[in-house]
XYZ file of C-alpha atoms in Angstrom:
456
model
C -11.137 3.538 -0.975
C -9.287 1.873 -3.985
C -7.298 -0.560 -1.512
C -4.665 -2.273 -3.590
C -2.735 -4.187 -0.687
C -4.392 -7.858 0.491
C -3.461 -9.192 3.732
C -4.498 -8.383 7.306
C -4.274 -5.356 8.926
C -1.120 -5.008 11.329
C -1.274 -5.907 15.163
C 1.545 -3.917 16.744
C 2.750 -3.458 20.445
C 3.307 0.451 20.938
C 6.824 1.699 21.755
C 7.437 5.476 22.755
C 9.931 7.444 20.329
C 12.516 9.651 22.274
C 12.218 13.060 20.624
C 14.883 16.064 21.047
C 14.556 19.424 20.189
C 11.355 20.371 21.526
C 10.398 24.120 22.428
C 7.051 25.452 23.069
C 7.415 27.669 20.192
C 8.732 25.209 17.735
C 7.388 21.444 17.275
C 9.466 18.674 18.426
C 11.971 17.254 16.194
C 11.343 13.269 15.417
C 14.536 11.213 14.144
C 14.610 7.446 14.115
C 18.002 6.707 14.252
C 19.064 3.565 12.338
C 21.980 1.677 11.021
C 22.737 0.143 7.444
C 24.603 -2.993 6.686
C 24.937 -5.199 3.397
C 25.712 -8.789 3.610
C 27.750 -10.241 0.815
C 24.943 -11.578 -1.033
C 23.342 -8.228 -1.087
C 20.662 -8.473 1.321
C 20.109 -5.047 2.871
C 19.974 -4.926 6.592
C 18.680 -1.888 8.733
C 18.669 -2.286 12.481
C 17.072 0.374 15.075
C 17.725 -0.252 18.548
C 15.366 1.135 21.186
C 15.321 -0.516 24.683
C 12.105 1.583 25.660
C 9.600 -1.611 25.232
C 11.266 -5.328 25.827
C 9.899 -6.135 21.983
C 11.266 -6.549 18.554
C 10.011 -6.491 15.112
C 11.293 -7.955 12.411
C 9.886 -6.924 8.865
C 11.175 -8.515 5.591
C 10.418 -6.352 2.418
C 10.567 -7.934 -1.087
C 11.101 -5.616 -4.097
C 8.213 -7.385 -5.803
C 4.499 -6.802 -6.454
C 1.882 -7.086 -9.056
C 3.783 -4.976 -10.877
C 6.006 -8.074 -12.045
C 3.737 -10.077 -13.198
C 3.225 -10.873 -16.534
C -0.062 -11.505 -18.883
C -1.551 -14.964 -18.113
C 0.165 -14.700 -14.357
C -1.816 -12.143 -12.986
C -2.324 -12.204 -9.230
C 0.912 -14.091 -8.442
C 2.667 -12.107 -6.258
C -0.382 -12.409 -3.922
C -0.640 -15.715 -4.366
C 3.142 -16.301 -3.496
C 2.395 -14.266 -0.376
C 0.165 -17.138 0.838
C 2.647 -20.183 -0.293
C 5.316 -18.386 1.735
C 3.387 -19.577 4.766
C 3.221 -23.332 4.054
C 6.395 -24.337 5.154
C 10.089 -24.960 4.512
C 12.893 -27.179 4.782
C 12.878 -26.856 8.426
C 9.723 -25.103 9.536
C 6.255 -27.125 9.164
C 3.587 -26.115 7.286
C 1.708 -23.562 9.172
C 4.364 -23.741 12.177
C 5.532 -19.941 11.395
C 1.953 -18.738 12.622
C 2.159 -21.324 15.537
C 5.754 -20.625 16.964
C 4.890 -16.610 16.891
C 1.310 -16.839 18.432
C 2.436 -19.202 21.086
C 5.093 -16.821 21.853
C 3.370 -13.756 22.514
C 3.656 -12.151 19.218
C 1.500 -11.237 16.079
C 2.427 -11.530 12.304
C 1.163 -11.743 8.856
C 2.534 -10.603 5.152
C 0.710 -8.170 2.381
C 1.066 -7.699 -1.152
C 0.731 -4.766 -2.948
C 1.080 -3.185 -6.830
C 4.863 -2.406 -5.669
C 6.229 -4.819 -2.649
C 5.632 -7.580 -0.718
C 6.170 -7.548 3.116
C 6.236 -10.115 5.856
C 6.358 -9.247 9.439
C 6.422 -10.056 13.117
C 6.343 -8.710 16.422
C 7.592 -10.561 19.496
C 9.183 -10.255 22.627
C 12.121 -9.304 22.826
C 13.991 -12.667 23.885
C 12.405 -14.372 20.478
C 14.503 -12.574 17.925
C 16.573 -15.645 17.563
C 13.936 -17.635 16.538
C 12.033 -14.814 14.309
C 15.352 -14.293 12.187
C 15.831 -18.082 11.987
C 12.063 -18.765 10.335
C 12.705 -15.637 8.030
C 15.880 -16.832 6.839
C 14.595 -20.566 6.498
C 11.830 -19.791 4.030
C 13.833 -17.266 2.132
C 16.100 -20.135 1.477
C 14.443 -22.949 1.469
C 10.389 -22.618 0.897
C 8.661 -26.035 0.170
C 7.031 -26.035 -3.114
C 4.489 -28.753 -4.088
C 1.266 -29.221 -5.720
C -0.776 -29.927 -2.910
C 0.100 -26.831 -1.335
C -0.237 -24.762 -4.814
C -3.672 -26.373 -4.995
C -4.762 -25.522 -1.596
C -3.682 -21.580 -1.462
C -4.775 -21.167 -4.990
C -8.271 -22.161 -3.785
C -7.781 -20.005 -0.586
C -6.998 -16.783 -2.822
C -9.582 -17.193 -5.183
C -12.031 -17.331 -2.157
C -10.547 -14.083 -0.917
C -11.442 -12.781 -4.559
C -14.853 -13.743 -4.027
C -15.019 -11.867 -0.617
C -13.161 -8.887 -1.298
C -14.107 -8.300 -5.289
C -16.716 -10.624 -6.997
C -19.306 -10.328 -3.850
C -18.490 -7.067 -2.460
C -20.435 -4.227 -3.767
C -17.835 -2.008 -5.863
C -15.720 -4.731 -5.631
C -15.321 -4.645 -9.807
C -15.526 -1.017 -9.720
C -12.151 -0.314 -7.898
C -10.830 -3.040 -10.125
C -11.787 -1.776 -13.082
C -10.825 1.635 -12.442
C -7.312 0.471 -12.649
C -7.848 -0.920 -16.258
C -8.927 2.540 -17.398
C -6.655 4.624 -15.680
C -3.067 2.819 -16.310
C -1.621 2.194 -19.702
C 1.041 0.318 -18.872
C 0.534 -3.150 -17.874
C 2.507 -3.145 -14.555
C -0.493 -1.000 -12.833
C -3.241 -1.898 -14.999
C -3.961 -5.084 -13.783
C -5.520 -5.940 -10.041
C -3.240 -7.373 -7.341
C -5.489 -10.024 -6.607
C -5.459 -11.273 -10.148
C -8.093 -12.968 -12.117
C -9.588 -16.768 -11.325
C -8.420 -17.907 -15.059
C -4.876 -17.109 -14.653
C -4.595 -18.561 -10.789
C -5.790 -21.794 -12.088
C -3.386 -21.653 -14.872
C -0.075 -21.087 -12.247
C 2.179 -24.372 -12.385
C 4.363 -25.510 -9.517
C 7.061 -24.544 -12.306
C 5.597 -21.139 -12.284
C 6.413 -20.534 -8.671
C 9.137 -22.130 -8.333
C 10.581 -20.006 -10.805
C 9.029 -16.967 -9.108
C 10.930 -17.689 -5.901
C 13.826 -18.155 -7.536
C 13.722 -14.936 -9.189
C 12.150 -12.265 -6.473
C 12.864 -14.173 -3.524
C 16.793 -13.834 -3.411
C 18.256 -12.122 -0.438
C 19.242 -9.441 -3.055
C 15.927 -8.196 -3.830
C 15.194 -8.118 -0.366
C 15.289 -5.689 2.788
C 15.257 -7.027 6.149
C 14.536 -4.360 8.872
C 14.765 -5.024 12.569
C 13.460 -2.986 15.118
C 13.222 -3.140 19.063
C 15.031 -4.291 22.117
C 18.208 -5.665 21.162
C 22.145 -5.190 21.236
C 22.825 -3.918 17.488
C 26.495 -6.164 16.990
C 24.573 -9.261 18.847
C 21.621 -8.402 16.086
C 24.026 -8.218 13.258
C 25.908 -11.479 14.124
C 22.817 -13.893 14.297
C 21.481 -12.158 10.837
C 24.960 -13.197 8.964
C 24.815 -16.518 10.831
C 21.053 -17.530 9.181
C 21.067 -15.424 6.188
C 24.383 -14.734 4.872
C 25.105 -18.187 3.030
C 21.705 -17.557 0.894
C 22.671 -17.724 -2.902
C 22.470 -14.413 -4.283
C 20.386 -14.258 -7.931
C 20.458 -12.274 -10.980
C 18.435 -9.118 -10.546
C 15.203 -9.498 -11.632
C 13.917 -7.806 -15.139
C 12.861 -3.823 -14.908
C 9.553 -2.908 -15.561
C 8.131 0.277 -17.312
C 5.743 2.152 -14.731
C 6.180 5.714 -16.405
C 2.564 6.414 -18.064
C 2.624 8.510 -21.292
C 0.624 12.027 -20.686
C -2.659 11.898 -20.595
C -4.232 14.457 -23.023
C -8.346 13.545 -22.755
C -10.514 13.133 -20.026
C -11.506 9.036 -19.544
C -15.024 8.206 -18.602
C -16.946 4.862 -17.807
C -20.200 3.590 -16.189
C -20.649 0.633 -14.815
C -23.816 -1.531 -13.271
C -23.553 -3.222 -10.115
C -26.493 -5.317 -8.809
C -24.691 -5.333 -5.759
C -24.452 -1.254 -5.061
C -27.416 0.458 -3.395
C -26.398 3.741 -3.839
C -24.225 5.476 -7.279
C -20.692 5.943 -6.430
C -18.039 8.414 -8.272
C -14.346 7.186 -8.558
C -12.190 10.111 -9.734
C -8.323 9.873 -10.805
C -5.907 12.172 -11.867
C -2.151 10.971 -13.083
C 0.458 12.225 -11.065
C 4.046 12.069 -10.774
C 6.552 9.169 -9.348
C 6.460 8.722 -5.660
C 8.801 10.710 -3.562
C 9.485 13.320 -6.176
C 9.882 17.317 -5.635
C 5.701 17.887 -5.619
C 4.407 14.698 -3.454
C 4.472 16.766 -0.120
C 2.680 19.551 -1.611
C -0.016 16.996 -3.129
C -0.177 15.597 0.286
C -1.291 19.147 1.846
C -3.574 19.638 -1.485
C -5.281 16.175 -0.521
C -5.533 17.342 3.237
C -7.069 20.677 2.365
C -9.494 19.067 -0.096
C -10.694 15.982 1.545
C -8.793 15.251 4.484
C -11.535 14.516 7.154
C -14.706 16.382 8.001
C -13.323 19.714 8.047
C -12.165 19.389 4.593
C -13.783 21.453 1.605
C -15.160 18.571 -0.029
C -16.450 17.169 3.107
C -18.075 20.502 4.594
C -19.486 21.920 1.110
C -20.678 18.652 -0.492
C -21.809 16.569 2.009
C -22.320 19.081 5.044
C -23.864 22.325 3.365
C -25.439 20.808 0.189
C -26.320 17.310 1.193
C -25.365 15.469 -1.763
C -23.079 12.481 -0.369
C -23.390 9.887 2.160
C -19.775 9.619 1.942
C -16.685 11.326 0.349
C -12.960 11.241 0.442
C -9.931 10.673 -0.946
C -6.016 10.374 -0.843
C -2.687 10.431 -2.322
C -0.762 7.340 -3.779
C 2.714 7.171 -4.110
C 4.206 4.645 -6.273
C 7.572 3.408 -7.471
C 6.040 4.642 -11.119
C 3.065 7.047 -11.992
C 0.911 7.624 -9.133
C -2.771 9.013 -8.646
C -4.502 11.398 -6.690
C -7.962 10.201 -5.921
C -11.347 11.322 -4.734
C -14.342 9.287 -4.171
C -18.016 9.955 -3.470
C -21.189 7.824 -2.779
C -24.057 9.589 -3.560
C -27.249 9.942 -1.550
C -30.079 8.017 -3.207
C -32.089 11.238 -3.975
C -29.185 13.053 -5.430
C -27.761 12.716 -9.264
C -23.915 11.727 -10.036
C -23.826 14.597 -12.439
C -24.635 17.166 -10.217
C -22.330 15.784 -7.169
C -19.373 15.540 -9.747
C -20.035 19.277 -10.739
C -19.701 20.208 -7.545
C -16.563 18.481 -6.767
C -14.698 20.057 -9.526
C -16.144 23.345 -8.446
C -14.082 22.756 -5.139
C -11.310 22.022 -7.260
C -11.478 25.092 -9.457
C -11.648 27.216 -5.923
C -8.380 25.938 -5.142
C -7.053 26.368 -8.412
C -7.987 29.991 -8.450
C -6.779 31.448 -5.453
C -4.307 30.279 -2.619
C -5.793 28.632 0.437
C -5.983 29.974 3.985
C -2.904 30.124 6.376
C -5.430 28.252 8.582
C -5.981 25.668 6.137
C -2.216 25.265 5.438
C -1.484 24.816 9.261
C -4.252 22.752 9.574
C -3.259 20.346 6.987
C 0.543 20.590 8.444
C -0.759 19.702 11.715
C -2.795 16.975 10.556
C -0.011 15.482 8.521
C 2.153 15.594 11.327
C -0.276 14.184 13.930
C -0.969 11.005 11.491
C 3.144 10.718 10.725
C 4.093 10.661 14.163
C 1.240 8.060 15.370
C 2.811 5.891 12.393
C 5.925 5.403 13.645
C 5.281 5.018 17.767
C 5.235 1.164 17.103
C 8.151 -0.719 16.601
C 6.628 -2.810 14.038
C 5.426 0.372 11.850
C 8.784 1.920 12.055
C 10.416 -1.137 10.786
C 7.682 -1.693 7.970
C 7.919 1.854 7.037
C 12.012 1.739 6.960
C 11.563 -1.286 4.629
C 8.763 -0.121 2.454
C 10.492 3.364 1.904
C 13.865 1.659 0.771
C 12.037 -0.490 -1.833
C 9.349 2.056 -2.757
C 11.827 5.465 -3.136
C 15.797 4.080 -2.121
C 15.409 6.358 0.354
C 14.635 4.995 4.080
C 16.087 8.010 5.396
C 12.409 9.636 4.136
C 11.199 8.727 7.848
C 13.235 11.194 9.060
C 13.148 14.296 6.244
C 9.087 13.646 5.329
C 7.752 16.692 8.348
C 10.333 18.677 6.748
C 9.285 18.455 3.113
C 5.642 18.876 4.360
C 6.397 21.763 6.844
C 8.396 23.312 3.720
C 5.365 23.853 1.532
C 3.704 27.059 0.904
C 0.353 28.336 -0.168
C 1.629 28.726 -3.545
C 3.092 25.125 -3.838
C -0.330 23.779 -2.666
C -2.194 26.457 -5.904
C 0.494 25.109 -8.250
C 0.164 21.306 -7.922
C -3.691 21.865 -8.486
C -3.232 23.729 -11.601
C -0.713 21.139 -12.475
C -1.991 18.136 -11.640
C -6.053 18.590 -11.069
C -6.965 19.019 -14.697
C -9.882 17.595 -16.947
C -7.162 16.292 -19.777
C -5.679 14.226 -16.865
C -8.845 12.695 -14.968
C -10.351 9.267 -15.033
C -13.772 9.197 -13.980
C -16.057 5.621 -13.243
C -19.506 5.617 -11.963
C -21.275 3.280 -10.649
C -25.121 2.822 -10.497
C -27.025 0.180 -8.876
C -28.786 -2.261 -11.426
C -32.303 -1.426 -11.786
C -34.942 -3.376 -9.463
C -35.830 -6.811 -11.188
C -39.575 -6.482 -12.068
C -42.097 -8.070 -9.496
C -43.435 -11.307 -10.345
C -46.921 -11.410 -11.214
C -49.449 -12.132 -9.227
C -50.706 -16.088 -9.536
C -54.454 -16.100 -10.426
C -56.969 -16.575 -7.942
C -59.338 -19.514 -7.600
């Protein structure tokens, strides 16, 4: 898949969600009750009081990602994520990790094209410590040449591991370069070696000033605490951090694509051909997003999906196939990825994919497919909000991405409102030949055998 986040996966403590209004005939209603507060410096605070488990989750979402970078300084948002763990005025280099881990917690950060997130989950009695450390690095990150050089090397090694020395790594990166026209999404989040080498201490300090201001962040706290006490502690540590002017806006809306884009790469690390197909869709959380999610579930959501059943199970053309819908602040994408069996041809697989897409555009999906997609989406969503940390992450992310934290409570309603006609309509609207980008990766030809040494 075309992953665009860099950082470790969430390691979270689970907390059961209260549900209301359940009956035997209708699904249980789910609601995350949160309060919102804005501090004097513009920091947006979200609090979810939940006493079911003695844990707390703290999430700081910054309204910055690789979309905010400029030519010559790509990879900066991700590099800066690393810098945020190198210490601040009152917290030593690496001490943030040490304090969280030794107190029984988990923590990390992650960067995407649209936002940067820092998170920790801890026993409930460690809330003040977590808030203190997050506030200290928002206020006074320690930026030095030695720390920049150290983390620049760490990011470059990460690039070697995840992109340069990974099968299809360059293909995923190249796909966005072909798919997008605007620079914000066209370049890779992890950046180039040359641009990482060009970053200076002054660049880092200016990036911190512009984007790591309280008025460009959302602080979300979920768990076992008293709301008024938590808000008082947050004000104590965060409210006197100076606000900054709003960052410059970025144009992320793509012009309408009028012709298919196609490219073929050769990858010496690949062992089988791979096809990446993408269709441009609208911005995240627009009116068509729920129908696109159902369409993706029917077409490529797991082993019961149409693509898997037809192309993998029946025709045996691929060793793997699937995809997803990416919702972004700007123009998003509907993606399909297929790994071709060595005894099959990529063009045959590609034609089979389009045949299945055409079936959906020509006739509505079945009722049972719609219900299956709803059930799968509901299950996945409920599982995603079970933990305190995931709820904190979703609230913060929805606020940055869509300016709508209450989407956490309305998303299932949007999915349940999708009809068979809606699915067919969005398939016809977006999954069209002139709107698609196709990148085929072929294994490098085997090197010729060395000539045998002459005999005696």
